[in-house]
Amino acid sequence: MGRKTILLLLVGIFTAYYGYTPLPDNIEEPWKLIGLTFIFNTISNVALVGEVLGINHFMNTLMFFMSFQDVSPTSDETVTVMDTTFSNVPVRVYVPKRKSEALRRGLFYIHGGGFCLGSAAQYSYDVLSRRTANRLDAVVISTNYRLAPKYHFPNQFEDVYNALKWFLRKDILKGYGVDPKRIGISGDSAGGNLAAAVTQQLIDDPDVKIKLKIQSLIYPALQTLDMDLPSLRENSQIPPLPKSLMVRFWSEYFTTDRSLEKAMFVNQHVPVESSYLFKFVNWSSLLPENFKKGHIYSSPTHGPSELARKYSGFLDVRAAPLLADDNKLRNLPLTYVITCQYDVLRDDGIMYVTRLRNAGVKVTHNHVEGGFHGLISFPGFKIGHRVENQYLSWLSENL
């Protein structure tokens, strides 16, 4: 056997070992997800090495690679696209070109990315916004916001809230031809978190006269207290969002101090004086039986008070919308929630569905068996296309 053959064999073995990702049997098109995971793991390892060597922060390196997916605000035959600012926050606006005798619907969209990554200019979000604007004949506002690690909570929340309030001004709505009675908000992952949080905040804001008709949350991250939910136990290694990365995103939202990340990962970050908050995220009472699957609830071990004093944001309802009490929840609008079977954030969304329904809010819950986190954002997946169509159909019927 020649040297070249041996070398190729070794490269093949290394590639197979490095790229191997065990997946559940009912995931459609598993090789596409394995390929996607291979690419993401490669970039993540480059970012990790760069961080260890002190070259660049892990998230900044990921953002550098993701920036190659950004596209310019190019109009097409159906939609006019433009970049502008709302209250000094960069947004991308999509306006249908076809004539409309009536006022249009409006949708305010918030991208995901763990509060650290992503952009309204990202290809997948640009495509989704175009399709939404065209199919619903709606004006779509896709907002940006400042990102960690350079900016921490509550900057992300405040950017989104300020941009949304600007959009809800009567003169702005009139300028875009939007019906003030038909405005909704939506977001995925971290964007779903921000959508839920700002929708709650709007309820008590006396300056906002125009209210949202619907909220649509796509596999949202909604709580920071319990890092030992059944969905976290079952899907801790499932791509593209394993538990380790999810916890890193959460901790970066509040601080670059890695001690919070370590405490969150082992579920020892909530101080005893804040233990009363666990009633809002107690999965043993909030998850339907089929999602408990024999898991036994155990009360988290309390963490040091120092972490909560230094980084109190993780106990703030604006960062963890599941911490809102029922008085707040019962005033929320018609809601649509997407959750995925193989997603660490699955139980966040399901618990929110339960709490909203218990508070009297009308909720449509679309649980995707065989689904995984981010499926709408990855082009080429049949399951993502189906779920996107279901999402747009619900918006079309309810907004």
PDB file of N, CA and C in Angstrom, residues 281-349:
ATOM      1  N   VAL A 281     -41.212  28.365  36.475  1.00  0.00           N
ATOM      2  CA  VAL A 281     -40.564  27.506  35.468  1.00  0.00           C
ATOM      3  C   VAL A 281     -40.489  26.060  35.938  1.00  0.00           C
ATOM      4  N   ASN A 282     -41.388  25.675  36.817  1.00  0.00           N
ATOM      5  CA  ASN A 282     -41.385  24.309  37.358  1.00  0.00           C
ATOM      6  C   ASN A 282     -41.967  23.351  36.321  1.00  0.00           C
ATOM      7  N   TRP A 283     -41.095  22.669  35.614  1.00  0.00           N
ATOM      8  CA  TRP A 283     -41.556  21.831  34.506  1.00  0.00           C
ATOM      9  C   TRP A 283     -42.407  20.654  34.974  1.00  0.00           C
ATOM     10  N   SER A 284     -42.261  20.244  36.224  1.00  0.00           N
ATOM     11  CA  SER A 284     -43.046  19.107  36.714  1.00  0.00           C
ATOM     12  C   SER A 284     -44.543  19.407  36.709  1.00  0.00           C
ATOM     13  N   SER A 285     -44.913  20.690  36.785  1.00  0.00           N
ATOM     14  CA  SER A 285     -46.321  21.070  36.747  1.00  0.00           C
ATOM     15  C   SER A 285     -46.724  21.739  35.442  1.00  0.00           C
ATOM     16  N   LEU A 286     -45.765  22.165  34.646  1.00  0.00           N
ATOM     17  CA  LEU A 286     -46.070  22.928  33.439  1.00  0.00           C
ATOM     18  C   LEU A 286     -45.948  22.128  32.144  1.00  0.00           C
ATOM     19  N   LEU A 287     -45.231  21.006  32.170  1.00  0.00           N
ATOM     20  CA  LEU A 287     -45.102  20.195  30.960  1.00  0.00           C
ATOM     21  C   LEU A 287     -46.189  19.121  30.914  1.00  0.00           C
ATOM     22  N   PRO A 288     -46.815  18.909  29.762  1.00  0.00           N
ATOM     23  CA  PRO A 288     -47.729  17.774  29.601  1.00  0.00           C
ATOM     24  C   PRO A 288     -46.983  16.464  29.839  1.00  0.00           C
ATOM     25  N   GLU A 289     -47.709  15.432  30.217  1.00  0.00           N
ATOM     26  CA  GLU A 289     -47.097  14.162  30.597  1.00  0.00           C
ATOM     27  C   GLU A 289     -46.220  13.586  29.498  1.00  0.00           C
ATOM     28  N   ASN A 290     -46.640  13.737  28.224  1.00  0.00           N
ATOM     29  CA  ASN A 290     -45.857  13.124  27.145  1.00  0.00           C
ATOM     30  C   ASN A 290     -44.495  13.777  26.952  1.00  0.00           C
ATOM     31  N   PHE A 291     -44.282  14.954  27.547  1.00  0.00           N
ATOM     32  CA  PHE A 291     -42.974  15.596  27.456  1.00  0.00           C
ATOM     33  C   PHE A 291     -42.114  15.364  28.700  1.00  0.00           C
ATOM     34  N   LYS A 292     -42.707  14.802  29.719  1.00  0.00           N
ATOM     35  CA  LYS A 292     -41.921  14.472  30.923  1.00  0.00           C
ATOM     36  C   LYS A 292     -41.150  13.168  30.730  1.00  0.00           C
ATOM     37  N   LYS A 293     -41.779  12.195  30.073  1.00  0.00           N
ATOM     38  CA  LYS A 293     -41.117  10.942  29.680  1.00  0.00           C
ATOM     39  C   LYS A 293     -40.337  10.282  30.811  1.00  0.00           C
ATOM     40  N   GLY A 294     -40.927  10.254  31.987  1.00  0.00           N
ATOM     41  CA  GLY A 294     -40.280   9.567  33.092  1.00  0.00           C
ATOM     42  C   GLY A 294     -39.194  10.353  33.788  1.00  0.00           C
ATOM     43  N   HIS A 295     -38.943  11.580  33.371  1.00  0.00           N
ATOM     44  CA  HIS A 295     -37.937  12.396  34.042  1.00  0.00           C
ATOM     45  C   HIS A 295     -38.420  12.764  35.450  1.00  0.00           C
ATOM     46  N   ILE A 296     -37.497  12.795  36.367  1.00  0.00           N
ATOM     47  CA  ILE A 296     -37.802  13.143  37.753  1.00  0.00           C
ATOM     48  C   ILE A 296     -37.325  14.560  38.032  1.00  0.00           C
ATOM     49  N   TYR A 297     -38.227  15.386  38.556  1.00  0.00           N
ATOM     50  CA  TYR A 297     -37.869  16.766  38.880  1.00  0.00           C
ATOM     51  C   TYR A 297     -37.032  16.808  40.159  1.00  0.00           C
ATOM     52  N   SER A 298     -35.967  17.552  40.112  1.00  0.00           N
ATOM     53  CA  SER A 298     -35.138  17.756  41.305  1.00  0.00           C
ATOM     54  C   SER A 298     -34.878  19.251  41.452  1.00  0.00           C
ATOM     55  N   SER A 299     -35.050  19.746  42.635  1.00  0.00           N
ATOM     56  CA  SER A 299     -34.840  21.171  42.881  1.00  0.00           C
ATOM     57  C   SER A 299     -33.377  21.528  42.642  1.00  0.00           C
ATOM     58  N   PRO A 300     -33.124  22.596  41.891  1.00  0.00           N
ATOM     59  CA  PRO A 300     -31.734  22.993  41.606  1.00  0.00           C
ATOM     60  C   PRO A 300     -30.969  23.340  42.878  1.00  0.00           C
ATOM     61  N   THR A 301     -29.673  23.111  42.834  1.00  0.00           N
ATOM     62  CA  THR A 301     -28.801  23.510  43.930  1.00  0.00           C
ATOM     63  C   THR A 301     -28.572  25.017  43.835  1.00  0.00           C
ATOM     64  N   HIS A 302     -28.757  25.706  44.921  1.00  0.00           N
ATOM     65  CA  HIS A 302     -28.635  27.155  44.896  1.00  0.00           C
ATOM     66  C   HIS A 302     -27.183  27.588  44.727  1.00  0.00           C
ATOM     67  N   GLY A 303     -27.016  28.705  44.029  1.00  0.00           N
ATOM     68  CA  GLY A 303     -25.692  29.233  43.770  1.00  0.00           C
ATOM     69  C   GLY A 303     -25.357  30.389  44.684  1.00  0.00           C
ATOM     70  N   PRO A 304     -24.177  30.942  44.524  1.00  0.00           N
ATOM     71  CA  PRO A 304     -23.754  32.066  45.370  1.00  0.00           C
ATOM     72  C   PRO A 304     -24.523  33.336  45.057  1.00  0.00           C
ATOM     73  N   SER A 305     -24.831  34.107  46.071  1.00  0.00           N
ATOM     74  CA  SER A 305     -25.552  35.366  45.878  1.00  0.00           C
ATOM     75  C   SER A 305     -24.735  36.372  45.079  1.00  0.00           C
ATOM     76  N   GLU A 306     -23.428  36.238  45.117  1.00  0.00           N
ATOM     77  CA  GLU A 306     -22.548  37.185  44.436  1.00  0.00           C
ATOM     78  C   GLU A 306     -22.831  37.247  42.937  1.00  0.00           C
ATOM     79  N   LEU A 307     -23.070  36.077  42.309  1.00  0.00           N
ATOM     80  CA  LEU A 307     -23.349  36.062  40.877  1.00  0.00           C
ATOM     81  C   LEU A 307     -24.602  36.865  40.552  1.00  0.00           C
ATOM     82  N   ALA A 308     -25.644  36.670  41.349  1.00  0.00           N
ATOM     83  CA  ALA A 308     -26.903  37.374  41.114  1.00  0.00           C
ATOM     84  C   ALA A 308     -26.765  38.871  41.368  1.00  0.00           C
ATOM     85  N   ARG A 309     -25.913  39.249  42.315  1.00  0.00           N
ATOM     86  CA  ARG A 309     -25.697  40.672  42.572  1.00  0.00           C
ATOM     87  C   ARG A 309     -24.936  41.323  41.427  1.00  0.00           C
ATOM     88  N   LYS A 310     -23.956  40.628  40.893  1.00  0.00           N
ATOM     89  CA  LYS A 310     -23.136  41.182  39.826  1.00  0.00           C
ATOM     90  C   LYS A 310     -23.858  41.170  38.476  1.00  0.00           C
ATOM     91  N   TYR A 311     -24.631  40.098  38.246  1.00  0.00           N
ATOM     92  CA  TYR A 311     -25.267  39.927  36.942  1.00  0.00           C
ATOM     93  C   TYR A 311     -26.758  39.643  37.144  1.00  0.00           C
ATOM     94  N   SER A 312     -27.439  40.607  37.708  1.00  0.00           N
ATOM     95  CA  SER A 312     -28.840  40.420  38.086  1.00  0.00           C
ATOM     96  C   SER A 312     -29.756  40.250  36.884  1.00  0.00           C
ATOM     97  N   GLY A 313     -29.239  40.513  35.702  1.00  0.00           N
ATOM     98  CA  GLY A 313     -30.070  40.419  34.507  1.00  0.00           C
ATOM     99  C   GLY A 313     -30.687  39.057  34.300  1.00  0.00           C
ATOM    100  N   PHE A 314     -30.011  37.984  34.714  1.00  0.00           N
ATOM    101  CA  PHE A 314     -30.564  36.660  34.448  1.00  0.00           C
ATOM    102  C   PHE A 314     -31.794  36.363  35.315  1.00  0.00           C
ATOM    103  N   LEU A 315     -32.084  37.230  36.265  1.00  0.00           N
ATOM    104  CA  LEU A 315     -33.294  37.100  37.079  1.00  0.00           C
ATOM    105  C   LEU A 315     -34.346  38.143  36.698  1.00  0.00           C
ATOM    106  N   ASP A 316     -34.113  38.860  35.622  1.00  0.00           N
ATOM    107  CA  ASP A 316     -34.981  39.949  35.178  1.00  0.00           C
ATOM    108  C   ASP A 316     -36.000  39.403  34.178  1.00  0.00           C
ATOM    109  N   VAL A 317     -37.260  39.751  34.362  1.00  0.00           N
ATOM    110  CA  VAL A 317     -38.318  39.261  33.469  1.00  0.00           C
ATOM    111  C   VAL A 317     -38.097  39.726  32.040  1.00  0.00           C
ATOM    112  N   ARG A 318     -37.385  40.825  31.836  1.00  0.00           N
ATOM    113  CA  ARG A 318     -37.108  41.290  30.472  1.00  0.00           C
ATOM    114  C   ARG A 318     -36.131  40.359  29.755  1.00  0.00           C
ATOM    115  N   ALA A 319     -35.368  39.575  30.517  1.00  0.00           N
ATOM    116  CA  ALA A 319     -34.475  38.590  29.931  1.00  0.00           C
ATOM    117  C   ALA A 319     -35.093  37.197  29.938  1.00  0.00           C
ATOM    118  N   ALA A 320     -36.008  36.959  30.869  1.00  0.00           N
ATOM    119  CA  ALA A 320     -36.631  35.645  31.036  1.00  0.00           C
ATOM    120  C   ALA A 320     -38.148  35.825  31.120  1.00  0.00           C
ATOM    121  N   PRO A 321     -38.828  35.932  29.979  1.00  0.00           N
ATOM    122  CA  PRO A 321     -40.266  36.227  29.969  1.00  0.00           C
ATOM    123  C   PRO A 321     -41.128  35.221  30.727  1.00  0.00           C
ATOM    124  N   LEU A 322     -40.640  34.014  30.938  1.00  0.00           N
ATOM    125  CA  LEU A 322     -41.413  33.035  31.710  1.00  0.00           C
ATOM    126  C   LEU A 322     -41.567  33.443  33.172  1.00  0.00           C
ATOM    127  N   LEU A 323     -40.800  34.418  33.627  1.00  0.00           N
ATOM    128  CA  LEU A 323     -40.896  34.870  35.017  1.00  0.00           C
ATOM    129  C   LEU A 323     -42.045  35.850  35.231  1.00  0.00           C
ATOM    130  N   ALA A 324     -42.743  36.232  34.171  1.00  0.00           N
ATOM    131  CA  ALA A 324     -43.878  37.146  34.315  1.00  0.00           C
ATOM    132  C   ALA A 324     -45.002  36.465  35.089  1.00  0.00           C
ATOM    133  N   ASP A 325     -45.693  37.229  35.935  1.00  0.00           N
ATOM    134  CA  ASP A 325     -46.800  36.634  36.685  1.00  0.00           C
ATOM    135  C   ASP A 325     -48.055  36.581  35.812  1.00  0.00           C
ATOM    136  N   ASP A 326     -49.078  35.898  36.300  1.00  0.00           N
ATOM    137  CA  ASP A 326     -50.290  35.678  35.513  1.00  0.00           C
ATOM    138  C   ASP A 326     -51.022  36.969  35.200  1.00  0.00           C
ATOM    139  N   ASN A 327     -50.940  37.954  36.068  1.00  0.00           N
ATOM    140  CA  ASN A 327     -51.591  39.240  35.804  1.00  0.00           C
ATOM    141  C   ASN A 327     -51.043  39.887  34.539  1.00  0.00           C
ATOM    142  N   LYS A 328     -49.760  39.700  34.310  1.00  0.00           N
ATOM    143  CA  LYS A 328     -49.134  40.221  33.095  1.00  0.00           C
ATOM    144  C   LYS A 328     -49.525  39.368  31.889  1.00  0.00           C
ATOM    145  N   LEU A 329     -49.466  38.064  32.052  1.00  0.00           N
ATOM    146  CA  LEU A 329     -49.689  37.159  30.923  1.00  0.00           C
ATOM    147  C   LEU A 329     -51.102  37.259  30.368  1.00  0.00           C
ATOM    148  N   ARG A 330     -52.092  37.445  31.227  1.00  0.00           N
ATOM    149  CA  ARG A 330     -53.478  37.384  30.758  1.00  0.00           C
ATOM    150  C   ARG A 330     -53.840  38.516  29.801  1.00  0.00           C
ATOM    151  N   ASN A 331     -52.997  39.526  29.719  1.00  0.00           N
ATOM    152  CA  ASN A 331     -53.263  40.647  28.820  1.00  0.00           C
ATOM    153  C   ASN A 331     -52.514  40.548  27.490  1.00  0.00           C
ATOM    154  N   LEU A 332     -51.838  39.416  27.270  1.00  0.00           N
ATOM    155  CA  LEU A 332     -51.063  39.258  26.046  1.00  0.00           C
ATOM    156  C   LEU A 332     -51.969  38.910  24.862  1.00  0.00           C
ATOM    157  N   PRO A 333     -51.510  39.204  23.644  1.00  0.00           N
ATOM    158  CA  PRO A 333     -52.350  38.967  22.461  1.00  0.00           C
ATOM    159  C   PRO A 333     -52.358  37.502  22.026  1.00  0.00           C
ATOM    160  N   LEU A 334     -53.159  37.236  21.023  1.00  0.00           N
ATOM    161  CA  LEU A 334     -53.199  35.926  20.375  1.00  0.00           C
ATOM    162  C   LEU A 334     -51.771  35.477  20.057  1.00  0.00           C
ATOM    163  N   THR A 335     -51.465  34.220  20.366  1.00  0.00           N
ATOM    164  CA  THR A 335     -50.067  33.762  20.329  1.00  0.00           C
ATOM    165  C   THR A 335     -49.906  32.480  19.524  1.00  0.00           C
ATOM    166  N   TYR A 336     -48.798  32.400  18.809  1.00  0.00           N
ATOM    167  CA  TYR A 336     -48.399  31.202  18.059  1.00  0.00           C
ATOM    168  C   TYR A 336     -47.000  30.826  18.526  1.00  0.00           C
ATOM    169  N   VAL A 337     -46.812  29.556  18.892  1.00  0.00           N
ATOM    170  CA  VAL A 337     -45.513  29.101  19.391  1.00  0.00           C
ATOM    171  C   VAL A 337     -45.092  27.852  18.631  1.00  0.00           C
ATOM    172  N   ILE A 338     -43.892  27.877  18.093  1.00  0.00           N
ATOM    173  CA  ILE A 338     -43.295  26.707  17.447  1.00  0.00           C
ATOM    174  C   ILE A 338     -42.246  26.113  18.383  1.00  0.00           C
ATOM    175  N   THR A 339     -42.340  24.817  18.626  1.00  0.00           N
ATOM    176  CA  THR A 339     -41.292  24.097  19.369  1.00  0.00           C
ATOM    177  C   THR A 339     -40.872  22.884  18.551  1.00  0.00           C
ATOM    178  N   CYS A 340     -39.667  22.402  18.798  1.00  0.00           N
ATOM    179  CA  CYS A 340     -39.125  21.274  18.052  1.00  0.00           C
ATOM    180  C   CYS A 340     -38.719  20.147  19.000  1.00  0.00           C
ATOM    181  N   GLN A 341     -38.955  18.925  18.578  1.00  0.00           N
ATOM    182  CA  GLN A 341     -38.685  17.762  19.418  1.00  0.00           C
ATOM    183  C   GLN A 341     -37.242  17.712  19.879  1.00  0.00           C
ATOM    184  N   TYR A 342     -36.308  17.925  18.961  1.00  0.00           N
ATOM    185  CA  TYR A 342     -34.885  17.785  19.282  1.00  0.00           C
ATOM    186  C   TYR A 342     -34.232  19.159  19.449  1.00  0.00           C
ATOM    187  N   ASP A 343     -34.697  19.881  20.441  1.00  0.00           N
ATOM    188  CA  ASP A 343     -34.220  21.240  20.692  1.00  0.00           C
ATOM    189  C   ASP A 343     -34.106  21.437  22.203  1.00  0.00           C
ATOM    190  N   VAL A 344     -32.959  21.914  22.647  1.00  0.00           N
ATOM    191  CA  VAL A 344     -32.793  22.172  24.081  1.00  0.00           C
ATOM    192  C   VAL A 344     -33.784  23.209  24.587  1.00  0.00           C
ATOM    193  N   LEU A 345     -34.287  24.064  23.706  1.00  0.00           N
ATOM    194  CA  LEU A 345     -35.231  25.109  24.113  1.00  0.00           C
ATOM    195  C   LEU A 345     -36.693  24.659  24.029  1.00  0.00           C
ATOM    196  N   ARG A 346     -36.911  23.413  23.669  1.00  0.00           N
ATOM    197  CA  ARG A 346     -38.281  22.909  23.499  1.00  0.00           C
ATOM    198  C   ARG A 346     -39.172  23.196  24.696  1.00  0.00           C
ATOM    199  N   ASP A 347     -38.693  22.882  25.884  1.00  0.00           N
ATOM    200  CA  ASP A 347     -39.547  22.979  27.070  1.00  0.00           C
ATOM    201  C   ASP A 347     -39.809  24.418  27.494  1.00  0.00           C
ATOM    202  N   ASP A 348     -38.913  25.343  27.132  1.00  0.00           N
ATOM    203  CA  ASP A 348     -39.199  26.762  27.368  1.00  0.00           C
ATOM    204  C   ASP A 348     -40.500  27.143  26.677  1.00  0.00           C
ATOM    205  N   GLY A 349     -40.602  26.806  25.394  1.00  0.00           N
ATOM    206  CA  GLY A 349     -41.785  27.157  24.628  1.00  0.00           C
ATOM    207  C   GLY A 349     -43.032  26.457  25.127  1.00  0.00           C
TER     208      GLY A 349
END
